[in-house]
Coordinates of C-alpha atoms (C1' of nucleotides) in Angstrom, one line a residue:
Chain A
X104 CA 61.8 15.4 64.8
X105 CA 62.3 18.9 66.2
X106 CA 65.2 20.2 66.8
X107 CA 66.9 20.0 70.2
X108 CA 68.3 23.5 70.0
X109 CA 65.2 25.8 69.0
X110 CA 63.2 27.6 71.3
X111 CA 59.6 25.8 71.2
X112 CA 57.1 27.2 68.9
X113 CA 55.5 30.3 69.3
X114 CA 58.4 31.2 71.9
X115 CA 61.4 33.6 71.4
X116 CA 64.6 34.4 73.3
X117 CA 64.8 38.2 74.3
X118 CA 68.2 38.9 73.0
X119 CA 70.6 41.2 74.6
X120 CA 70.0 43.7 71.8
X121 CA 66.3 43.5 72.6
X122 CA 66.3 44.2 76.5
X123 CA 66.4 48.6 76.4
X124 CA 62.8 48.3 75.0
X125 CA 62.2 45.9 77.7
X126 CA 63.6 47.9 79.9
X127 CA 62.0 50.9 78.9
X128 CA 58.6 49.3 78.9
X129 CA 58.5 47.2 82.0
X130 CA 60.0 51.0 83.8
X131 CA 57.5 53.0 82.3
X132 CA 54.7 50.4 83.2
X133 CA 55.7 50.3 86.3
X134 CA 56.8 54.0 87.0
X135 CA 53.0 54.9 86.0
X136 CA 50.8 51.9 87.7
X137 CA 52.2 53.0 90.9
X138 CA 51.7 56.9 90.1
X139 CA 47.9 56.0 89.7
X140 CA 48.1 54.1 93.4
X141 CA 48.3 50.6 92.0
X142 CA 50.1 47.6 93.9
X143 CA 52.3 45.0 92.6
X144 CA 50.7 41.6 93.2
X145 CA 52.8 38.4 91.5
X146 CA 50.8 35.3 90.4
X147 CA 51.2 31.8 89.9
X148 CA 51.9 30.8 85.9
X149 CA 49.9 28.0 86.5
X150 CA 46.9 27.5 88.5
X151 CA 43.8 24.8 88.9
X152 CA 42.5 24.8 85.2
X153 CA 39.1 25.0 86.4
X154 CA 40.0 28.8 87.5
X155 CA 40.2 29.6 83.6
X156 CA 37.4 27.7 82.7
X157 CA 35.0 29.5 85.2
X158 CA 36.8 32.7 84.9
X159 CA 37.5 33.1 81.4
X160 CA 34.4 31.3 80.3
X161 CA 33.8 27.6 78.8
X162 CA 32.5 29.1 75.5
X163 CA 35.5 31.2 75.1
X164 CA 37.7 30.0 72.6
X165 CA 40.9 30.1 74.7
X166 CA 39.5 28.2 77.6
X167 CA 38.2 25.6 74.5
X168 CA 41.5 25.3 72.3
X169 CA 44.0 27.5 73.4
X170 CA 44.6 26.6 76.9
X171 CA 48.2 24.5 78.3
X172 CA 46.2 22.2 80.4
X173 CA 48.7 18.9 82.3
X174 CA 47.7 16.9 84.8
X175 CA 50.1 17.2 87.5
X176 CA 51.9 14.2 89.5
X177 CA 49.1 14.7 92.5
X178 CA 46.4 14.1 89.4
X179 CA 45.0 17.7 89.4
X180 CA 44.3 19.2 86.3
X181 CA 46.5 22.6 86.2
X182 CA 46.8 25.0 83.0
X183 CA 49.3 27.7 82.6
X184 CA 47.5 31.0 83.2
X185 CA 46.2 32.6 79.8
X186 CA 45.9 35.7 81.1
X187 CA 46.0 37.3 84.3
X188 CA 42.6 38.6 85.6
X189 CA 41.2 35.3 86.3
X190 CA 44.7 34.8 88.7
X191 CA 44.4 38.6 90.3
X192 CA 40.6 37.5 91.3
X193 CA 41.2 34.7 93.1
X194 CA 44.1 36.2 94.8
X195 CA 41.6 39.1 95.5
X196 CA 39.3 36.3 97.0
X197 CA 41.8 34.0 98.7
X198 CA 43.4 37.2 100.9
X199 CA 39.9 38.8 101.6
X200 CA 41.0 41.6 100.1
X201 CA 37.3 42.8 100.2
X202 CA 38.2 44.0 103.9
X203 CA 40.9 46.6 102.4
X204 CA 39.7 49.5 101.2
X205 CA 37.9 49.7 98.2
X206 CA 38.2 49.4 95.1
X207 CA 41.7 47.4 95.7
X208 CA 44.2 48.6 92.8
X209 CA 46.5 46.0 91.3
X210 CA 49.2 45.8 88.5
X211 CA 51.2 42.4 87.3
X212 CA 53.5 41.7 84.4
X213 CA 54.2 38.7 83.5
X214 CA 54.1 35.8 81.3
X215 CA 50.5 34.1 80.0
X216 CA 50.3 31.1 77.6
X217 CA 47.9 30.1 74.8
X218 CA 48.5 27.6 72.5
X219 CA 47.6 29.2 69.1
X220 CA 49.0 28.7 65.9
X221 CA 51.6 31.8 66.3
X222 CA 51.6 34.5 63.7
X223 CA 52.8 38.5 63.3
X224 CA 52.3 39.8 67.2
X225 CA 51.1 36.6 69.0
X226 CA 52.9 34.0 70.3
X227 CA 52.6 30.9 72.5
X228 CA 54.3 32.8 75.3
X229 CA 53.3 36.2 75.9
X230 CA 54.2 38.8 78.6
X231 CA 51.0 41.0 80.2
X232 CA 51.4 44.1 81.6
X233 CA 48.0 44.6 83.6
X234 CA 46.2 46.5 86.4
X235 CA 43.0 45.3 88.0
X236 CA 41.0 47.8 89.7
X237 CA 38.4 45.8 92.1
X238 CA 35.4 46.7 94.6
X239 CA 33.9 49.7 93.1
X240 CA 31.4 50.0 90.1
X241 CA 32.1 54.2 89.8
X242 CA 32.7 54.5 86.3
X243 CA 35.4 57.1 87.2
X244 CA 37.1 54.6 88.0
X245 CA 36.4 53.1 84.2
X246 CA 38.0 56.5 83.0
X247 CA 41.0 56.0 85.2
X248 CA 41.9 52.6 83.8
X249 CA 41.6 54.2 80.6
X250 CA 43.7 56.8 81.0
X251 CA 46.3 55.3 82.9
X252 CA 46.4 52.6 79.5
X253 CA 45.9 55.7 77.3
X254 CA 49.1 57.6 79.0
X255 CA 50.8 54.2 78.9
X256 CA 51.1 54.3 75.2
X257 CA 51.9 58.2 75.3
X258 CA 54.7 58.5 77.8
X259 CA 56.3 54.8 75.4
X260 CA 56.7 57.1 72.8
X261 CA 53.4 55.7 70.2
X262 CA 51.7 58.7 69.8
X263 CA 49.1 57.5 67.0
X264 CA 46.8 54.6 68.4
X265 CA 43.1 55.2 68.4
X266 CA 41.2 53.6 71.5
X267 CA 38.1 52.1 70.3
X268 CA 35.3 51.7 73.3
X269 CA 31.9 50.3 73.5
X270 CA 29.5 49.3 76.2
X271 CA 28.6 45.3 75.9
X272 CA 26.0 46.1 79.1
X273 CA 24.9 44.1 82.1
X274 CA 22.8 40.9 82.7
X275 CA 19.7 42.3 82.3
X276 CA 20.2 44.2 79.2
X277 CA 22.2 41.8 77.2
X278 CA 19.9 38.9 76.7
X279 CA 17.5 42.0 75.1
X280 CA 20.4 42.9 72.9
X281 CA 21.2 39.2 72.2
X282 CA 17.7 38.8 70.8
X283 CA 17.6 42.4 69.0
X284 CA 20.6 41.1 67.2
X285 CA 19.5 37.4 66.1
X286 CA 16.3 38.5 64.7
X287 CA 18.0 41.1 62.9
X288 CA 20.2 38.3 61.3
X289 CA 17.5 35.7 61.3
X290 CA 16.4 36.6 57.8
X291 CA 20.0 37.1 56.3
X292 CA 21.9 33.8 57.1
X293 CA 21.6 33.2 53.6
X294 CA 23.8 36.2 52.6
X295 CA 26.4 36.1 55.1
X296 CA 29.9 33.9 55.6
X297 CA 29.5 30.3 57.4
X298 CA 31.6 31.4 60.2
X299 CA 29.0 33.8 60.8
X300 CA 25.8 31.1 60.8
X301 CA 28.0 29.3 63.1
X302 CA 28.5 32.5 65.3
X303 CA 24.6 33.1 64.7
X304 CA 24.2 29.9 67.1
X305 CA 27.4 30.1 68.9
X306 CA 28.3 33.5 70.0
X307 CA 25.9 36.4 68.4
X308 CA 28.1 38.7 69.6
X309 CA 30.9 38.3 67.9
X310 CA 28.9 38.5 64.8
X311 CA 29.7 42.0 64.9
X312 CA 33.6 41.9 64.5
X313 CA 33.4 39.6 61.3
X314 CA 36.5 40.2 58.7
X315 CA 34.6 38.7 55.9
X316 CA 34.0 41.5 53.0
X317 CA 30.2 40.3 52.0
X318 CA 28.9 40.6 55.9
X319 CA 30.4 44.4 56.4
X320 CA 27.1 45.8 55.3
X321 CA 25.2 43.7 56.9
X322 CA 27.3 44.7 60.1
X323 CA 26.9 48.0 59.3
X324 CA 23.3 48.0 59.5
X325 CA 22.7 45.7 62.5
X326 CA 21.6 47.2 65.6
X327 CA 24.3 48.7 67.7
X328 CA 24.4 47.6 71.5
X329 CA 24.2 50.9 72.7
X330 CA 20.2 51.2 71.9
X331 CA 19.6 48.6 73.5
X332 CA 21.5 49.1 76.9
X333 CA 19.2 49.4 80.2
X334 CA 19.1 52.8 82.0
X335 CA 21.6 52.4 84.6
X336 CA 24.4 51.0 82.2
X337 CA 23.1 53.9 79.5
X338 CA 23.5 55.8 82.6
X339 CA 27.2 54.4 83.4
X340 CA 28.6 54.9 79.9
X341 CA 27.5 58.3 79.8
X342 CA 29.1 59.3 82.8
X343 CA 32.2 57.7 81.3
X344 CA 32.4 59.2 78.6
X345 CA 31.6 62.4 80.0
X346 CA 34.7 61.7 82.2
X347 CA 37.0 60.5 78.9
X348 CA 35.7 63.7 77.7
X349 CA 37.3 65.5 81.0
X350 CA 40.0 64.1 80.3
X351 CA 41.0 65.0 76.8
X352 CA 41.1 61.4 75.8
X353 CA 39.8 60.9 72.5
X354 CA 37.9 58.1 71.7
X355 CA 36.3 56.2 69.0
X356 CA 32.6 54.6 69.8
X357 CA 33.0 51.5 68.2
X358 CA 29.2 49.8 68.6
X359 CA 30.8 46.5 66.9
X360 CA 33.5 46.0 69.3
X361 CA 33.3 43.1 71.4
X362 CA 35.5 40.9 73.8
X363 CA 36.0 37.7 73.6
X364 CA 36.3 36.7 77.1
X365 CA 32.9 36.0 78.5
X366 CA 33.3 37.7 81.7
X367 CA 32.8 41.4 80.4
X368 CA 30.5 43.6 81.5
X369 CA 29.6 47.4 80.7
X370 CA 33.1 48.8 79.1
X371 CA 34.8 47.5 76.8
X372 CA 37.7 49.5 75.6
X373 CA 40.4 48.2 72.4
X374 CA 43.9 50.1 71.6
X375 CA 44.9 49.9 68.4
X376 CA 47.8 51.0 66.2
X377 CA 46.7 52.6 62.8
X378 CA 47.8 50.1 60.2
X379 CA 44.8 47.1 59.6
X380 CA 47.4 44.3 60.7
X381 CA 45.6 41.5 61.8
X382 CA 46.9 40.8 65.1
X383 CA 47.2 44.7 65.8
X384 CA 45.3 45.6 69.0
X385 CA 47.8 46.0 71.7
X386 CA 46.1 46.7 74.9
X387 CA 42.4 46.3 75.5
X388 CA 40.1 46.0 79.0
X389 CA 36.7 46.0 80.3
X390 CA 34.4 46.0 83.4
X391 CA 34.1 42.8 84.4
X392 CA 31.5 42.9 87.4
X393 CA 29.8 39.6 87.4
X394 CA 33.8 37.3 87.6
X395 CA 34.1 37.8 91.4
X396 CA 30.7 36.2 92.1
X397 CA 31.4 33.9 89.4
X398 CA 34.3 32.6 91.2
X399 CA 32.5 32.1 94.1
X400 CA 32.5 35.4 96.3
X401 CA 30.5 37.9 97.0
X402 CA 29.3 40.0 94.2
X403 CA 32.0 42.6 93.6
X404 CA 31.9 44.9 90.4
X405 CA 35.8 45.5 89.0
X406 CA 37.5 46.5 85.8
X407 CA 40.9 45.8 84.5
X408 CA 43.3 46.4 81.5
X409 CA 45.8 44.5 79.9
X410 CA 48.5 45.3 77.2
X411 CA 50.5 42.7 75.0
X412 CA 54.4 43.6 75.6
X413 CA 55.4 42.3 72.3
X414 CA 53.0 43.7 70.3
X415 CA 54.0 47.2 72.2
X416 CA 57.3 46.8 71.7
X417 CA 56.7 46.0 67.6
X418 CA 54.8 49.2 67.8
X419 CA 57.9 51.2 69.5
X420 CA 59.9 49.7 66.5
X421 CA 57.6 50.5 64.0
X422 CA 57.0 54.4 64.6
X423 CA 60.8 54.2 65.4
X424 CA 60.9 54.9 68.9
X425 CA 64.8 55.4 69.8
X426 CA 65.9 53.5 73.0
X427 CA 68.5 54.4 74.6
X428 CA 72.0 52.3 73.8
X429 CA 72.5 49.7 76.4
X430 CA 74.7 50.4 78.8
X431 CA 78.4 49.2 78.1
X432 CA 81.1 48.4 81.1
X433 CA 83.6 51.4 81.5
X434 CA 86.7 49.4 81.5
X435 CA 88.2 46.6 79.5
X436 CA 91.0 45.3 81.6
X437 CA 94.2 43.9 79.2
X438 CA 97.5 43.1 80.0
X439 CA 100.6 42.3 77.9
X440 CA 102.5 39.4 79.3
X441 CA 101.7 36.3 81.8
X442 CA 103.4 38.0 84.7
X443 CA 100.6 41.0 84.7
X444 CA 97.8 38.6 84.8
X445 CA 97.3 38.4 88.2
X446 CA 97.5 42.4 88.7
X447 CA 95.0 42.4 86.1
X448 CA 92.6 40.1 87.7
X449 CA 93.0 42.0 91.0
X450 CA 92.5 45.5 89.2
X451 CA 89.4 44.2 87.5
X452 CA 88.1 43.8 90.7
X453 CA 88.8 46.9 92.7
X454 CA 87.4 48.5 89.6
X455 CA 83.7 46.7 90.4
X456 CA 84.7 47.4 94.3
X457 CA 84.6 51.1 93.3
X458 CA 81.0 50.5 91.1
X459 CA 82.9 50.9 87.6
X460 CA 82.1 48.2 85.5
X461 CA 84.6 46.4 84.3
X462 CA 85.6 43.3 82.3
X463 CA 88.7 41.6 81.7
X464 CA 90.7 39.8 78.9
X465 CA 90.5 36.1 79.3
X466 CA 91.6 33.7 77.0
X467 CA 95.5 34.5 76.9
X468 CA 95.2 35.8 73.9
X469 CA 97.7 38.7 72.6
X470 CA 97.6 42.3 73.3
X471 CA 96.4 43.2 70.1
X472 CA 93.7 40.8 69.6
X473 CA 92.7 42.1 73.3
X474 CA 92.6 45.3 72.5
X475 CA 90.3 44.4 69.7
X476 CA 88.0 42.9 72.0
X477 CA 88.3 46.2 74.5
X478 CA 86.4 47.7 70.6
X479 CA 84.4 45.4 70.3
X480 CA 82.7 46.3 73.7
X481 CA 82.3 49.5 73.4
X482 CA 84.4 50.7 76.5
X483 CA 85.4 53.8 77.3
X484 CA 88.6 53.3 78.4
X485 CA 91.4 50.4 77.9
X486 CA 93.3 49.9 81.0
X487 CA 96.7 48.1 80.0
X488 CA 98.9 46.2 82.2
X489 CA 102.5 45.6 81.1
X490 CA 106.3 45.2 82.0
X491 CA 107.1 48.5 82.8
X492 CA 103.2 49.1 84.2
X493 CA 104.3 46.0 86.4
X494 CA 107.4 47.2 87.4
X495 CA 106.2 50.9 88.6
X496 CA 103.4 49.8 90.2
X497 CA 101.5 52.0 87.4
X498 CA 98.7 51.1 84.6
X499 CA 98.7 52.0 81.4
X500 CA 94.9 54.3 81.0
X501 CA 94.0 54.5 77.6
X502 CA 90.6 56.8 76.1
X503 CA 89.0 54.5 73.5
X504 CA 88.1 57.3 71.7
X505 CA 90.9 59.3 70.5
X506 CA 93.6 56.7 71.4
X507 CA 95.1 59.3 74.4
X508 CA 96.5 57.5 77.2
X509 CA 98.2 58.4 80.4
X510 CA 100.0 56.1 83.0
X511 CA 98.8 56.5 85.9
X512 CA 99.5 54.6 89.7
X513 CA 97.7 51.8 90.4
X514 CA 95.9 53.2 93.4
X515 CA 94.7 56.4 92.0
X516 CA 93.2 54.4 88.7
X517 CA 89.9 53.9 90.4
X518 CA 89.3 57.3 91.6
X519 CA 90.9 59.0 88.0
X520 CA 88.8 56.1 85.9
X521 CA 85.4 57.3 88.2
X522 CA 86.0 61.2 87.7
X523 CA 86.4 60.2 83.8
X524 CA 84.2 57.6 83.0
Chain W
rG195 C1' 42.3 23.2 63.3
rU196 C1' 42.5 25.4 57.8
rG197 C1' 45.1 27.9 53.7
rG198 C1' 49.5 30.2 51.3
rG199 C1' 55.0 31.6 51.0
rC200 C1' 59.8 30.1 52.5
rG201 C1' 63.9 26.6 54.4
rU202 C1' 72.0 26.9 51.4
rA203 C1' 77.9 28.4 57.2
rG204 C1' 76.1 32.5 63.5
rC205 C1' 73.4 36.5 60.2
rG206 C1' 72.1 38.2 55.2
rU207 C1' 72.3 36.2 50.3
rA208 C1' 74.1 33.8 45.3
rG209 C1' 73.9 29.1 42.8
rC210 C1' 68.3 26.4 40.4
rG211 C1' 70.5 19.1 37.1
rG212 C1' 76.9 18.0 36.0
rU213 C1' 84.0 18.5 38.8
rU214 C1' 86.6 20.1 46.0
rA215 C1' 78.8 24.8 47.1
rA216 C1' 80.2 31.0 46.3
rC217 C1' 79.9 36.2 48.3
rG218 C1' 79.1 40.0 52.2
rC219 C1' 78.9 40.8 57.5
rG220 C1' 80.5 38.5 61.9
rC221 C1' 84.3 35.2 64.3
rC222 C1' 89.7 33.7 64.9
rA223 C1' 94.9 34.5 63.7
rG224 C1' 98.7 37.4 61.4
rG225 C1' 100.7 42.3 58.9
rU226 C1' 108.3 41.8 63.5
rU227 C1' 110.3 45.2 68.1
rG228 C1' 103.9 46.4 74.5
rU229 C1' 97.8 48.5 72.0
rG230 C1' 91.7 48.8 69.0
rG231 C1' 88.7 51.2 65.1
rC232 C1' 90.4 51.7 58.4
rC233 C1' 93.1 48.6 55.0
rC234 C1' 95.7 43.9 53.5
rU235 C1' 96.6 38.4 54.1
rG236 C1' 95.3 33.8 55.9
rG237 C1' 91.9 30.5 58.7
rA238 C1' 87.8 28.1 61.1
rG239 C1' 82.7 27.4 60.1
rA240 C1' 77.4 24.2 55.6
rU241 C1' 75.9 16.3 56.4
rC242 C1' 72.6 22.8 51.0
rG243 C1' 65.9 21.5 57.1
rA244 C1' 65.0 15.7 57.4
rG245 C1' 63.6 11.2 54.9
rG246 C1' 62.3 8.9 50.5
rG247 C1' 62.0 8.9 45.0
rU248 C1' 63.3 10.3 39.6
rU249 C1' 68.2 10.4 37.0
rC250 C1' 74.5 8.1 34.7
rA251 C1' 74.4 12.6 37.9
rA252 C1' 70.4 16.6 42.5
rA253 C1' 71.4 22.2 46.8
rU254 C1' 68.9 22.3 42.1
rC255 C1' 63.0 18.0 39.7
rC256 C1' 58.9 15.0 42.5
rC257 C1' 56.6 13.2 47.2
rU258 C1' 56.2 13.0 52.6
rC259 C1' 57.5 15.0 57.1
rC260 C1' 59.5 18.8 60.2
rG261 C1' 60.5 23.9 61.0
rU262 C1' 59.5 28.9 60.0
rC263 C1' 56.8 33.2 58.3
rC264 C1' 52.0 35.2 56.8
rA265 C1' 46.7 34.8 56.8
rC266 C1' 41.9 32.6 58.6
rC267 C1' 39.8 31.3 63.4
rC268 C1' 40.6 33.9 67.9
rC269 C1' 43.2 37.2 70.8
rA270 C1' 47.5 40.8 74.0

RNA sequence: GUGGGCGUAGCGUAGCGGUUAACGCGCCAGGUUGUGGCCCUGGAGAUCGAGGGUUCAAAUCCCUCCGUCCACCCCA
């Protein structure tokens, strides 16, 4: 029996207390995705399940167990997007966006869904902030992606993430990595963890990013990816990080990291706070150049980003990023008897008519206990209707702060309330 | 899907076999003659997660389920 009133696991309410650090993400996300030329594009939550399963990959774990697939009244299967870059293709493809000029730049934010078993920084519901940057192979444009993400973080306020990068190559080089790696491992399946055996015939590749104490040193001594890449995606990851290099961004080669989306190509780029948390990388991205064609289209090289918003905004509290105090209304309207009601409902509203924001005392409750309530919000100023106020056409303005008040005529409340407040 | 911790008023906690379950914060109302923050007084609010069992007696012990948190898997 669940309860009735509980958000459904692995979701959360975003409190009022919460929003300034979703303000201040979603603003600085988008502030900076437009500074770099990107376009907002808006997606579906839910599209044609098969677009995951194709996109994402049917090996993938979250196509496999993760995904919110329903059947929908019509009979189609339809999923609720797990993340976004499958949805930002098809657009891509469905508007023939190939005819704008290349490489089209896109950004989204928005929710994604995977049914996990939720834990510290992941949740059933999520929120993506991502930019897609499709129709062009120049790994400049790699290094711009990863700046833009890198400056992300910076201009939030978390100053001390590492960004962890790797090249997972191309078609033709990764099968000859693929088999470099299993015949290193063929002769120690004995020593390592059974997850590993399984990922041995599974998914070699992920291998590499074991947790497991006893493989680490087998790990260590495999055969990193970036021997084994062909010359033109040697050739690519070079020039990239020649340009990260440019660029001042420091950067970790991690020769172990490794995606688990199967559409990767090239780049492959991780963000990561410094603790060893388990669910701690908060933004990560790739090239993905193979997806487009996968989907259907022309071959079309691209490479995108993605960042968790929760798991950014647990970061912002954890190195104690200061947000600015939500903004309060100016004004608590209050008024002593019955009579002054009415004035106080119509000075409420000139107040808003004049942009200062403005709330009034409802309940018929008593002066004091209104008055309490003006504290309790966190106004600047009490504006107090009463007999005499009623009589004289006047309100009573009184500064929250040091209790100073001064009666003042009705009319000129708004403009003396707007040169104050 | 697997493993571990935890579930007592809105929140944070105490009580850990025995009369009407306690405290802090918060909320509401008062502290006379039109007014907040401090202080004082009073009040509302808990079927002690749910169901079953042990016992003369259970919030307290046992079992099951549910929820939640953390970890694995995997990922943002």
């Amino acid at each position: 029996m669940i309860p009735l009133c509980r958000a459904p696991r692995g979701t959360v309410d975003v409190l009022p207390e919460e929003q300034p650090y979703w303000g201040h993400v979603y603003h600085t996300a988008t502030r900076l995705a437009k500074l770099y030329g990107y376009s907002r594009i808006d997606t579906p939550m839910f599209e044609e399940a098969s677009l995951f399963v194709r996109g994402v990959g049917q090996a993938t774990d979250i196509v496999q167990k993760e995904m919110y697939v329903f059947q929908d009244r019509g009979g189609e299967m339809m999923a609720l997007r797990p993340e976004g870059t499958a949805n930002v293709c098809r657009a891509y493809i469905q508007h023939g966006m190939h005819n704008l000029p290349q490489p089209v730049r896109l950004y989204y934010w928005g929710p994604a869904f995977r049914y996990d078993r939720p834990q510290a920084g992941r949740q059933r519901q999520f929120t993506h902030f991502g930019c897609e940057a499709i129709g062009e192979d120049d790994p400049a444009l790699d290094a711009e992606i990863i700046e833009l993400a890198w400056r992300l973080y910076q201009e939030l306020g978390i100053t001390d993430l590492s960004l962890q990068l790797n090249s997972i190559g191309d078609p033709n080089c990764r099968p000859r990595y693929l088999a470099a790696l299993k015949a290193y491992y063929e002769d120690k399946l004995g020593r390592v963890c059974p997850d590993c055996r399984a990922r041995f015939q599974t998914n070699p590749l992920r291998l590499l990013d074991c947790k497991v104490e006893g493989c680490q040193p087998i790990i260590a001594a495999a055969p990193p990816f970036t021997d084994c890449l062909c010359q033109e995606c040697a050739k690519h990851f070079q020039e990239l990080r020649s340009y990260l290099e440019a660029l001042a961004i420091p950067y970790t080669l991690n020769p172990r990291l490794v995606r688990g989306l199967d559409y990767y190509t090239r780049t492959v780029f991780e963000i990561q706070p410094p603790e060893q948390a388990a669910q701690n990388t908060i933004g990560a991205g790739g090239r993905y150049d193979g997806l487009i064609e996968e989907l259907g289209s022309r071959p079309t090289p691209a490479i995108g980003f993605a960042t968790g918003v929760e798991r950014v905004i647990a970061n912002l509290k954890r190195a104690g990023v200061p947000m600015p105090a939500p903004a309060r209304p100016a004004v608590f309207v209050a008024y002593q008897t019955a009579a002054a009601r009415s004035a106080a409902v119509r000075l409420a509203s000139e107040l808003r008519r004049a942009g200062i924001a403005a709330v009034m005392a409802v309940g018929g409750r008593s002066l004091k206990a209104q008055m309490r309530q003006a504290d309790a919000t966190g106004v600047l100023y009490a504006a107090i209707l009463g007999e005499e106020e009623l009589a004289t056409g006047t309100v009573m303005l009184r500064r929250m702060e040091d209790g100073q008040q001064e009666r003042v005529a009705l009319q000129d409340a708004c403009q003396r309330l707007k040169a104050n407040a």
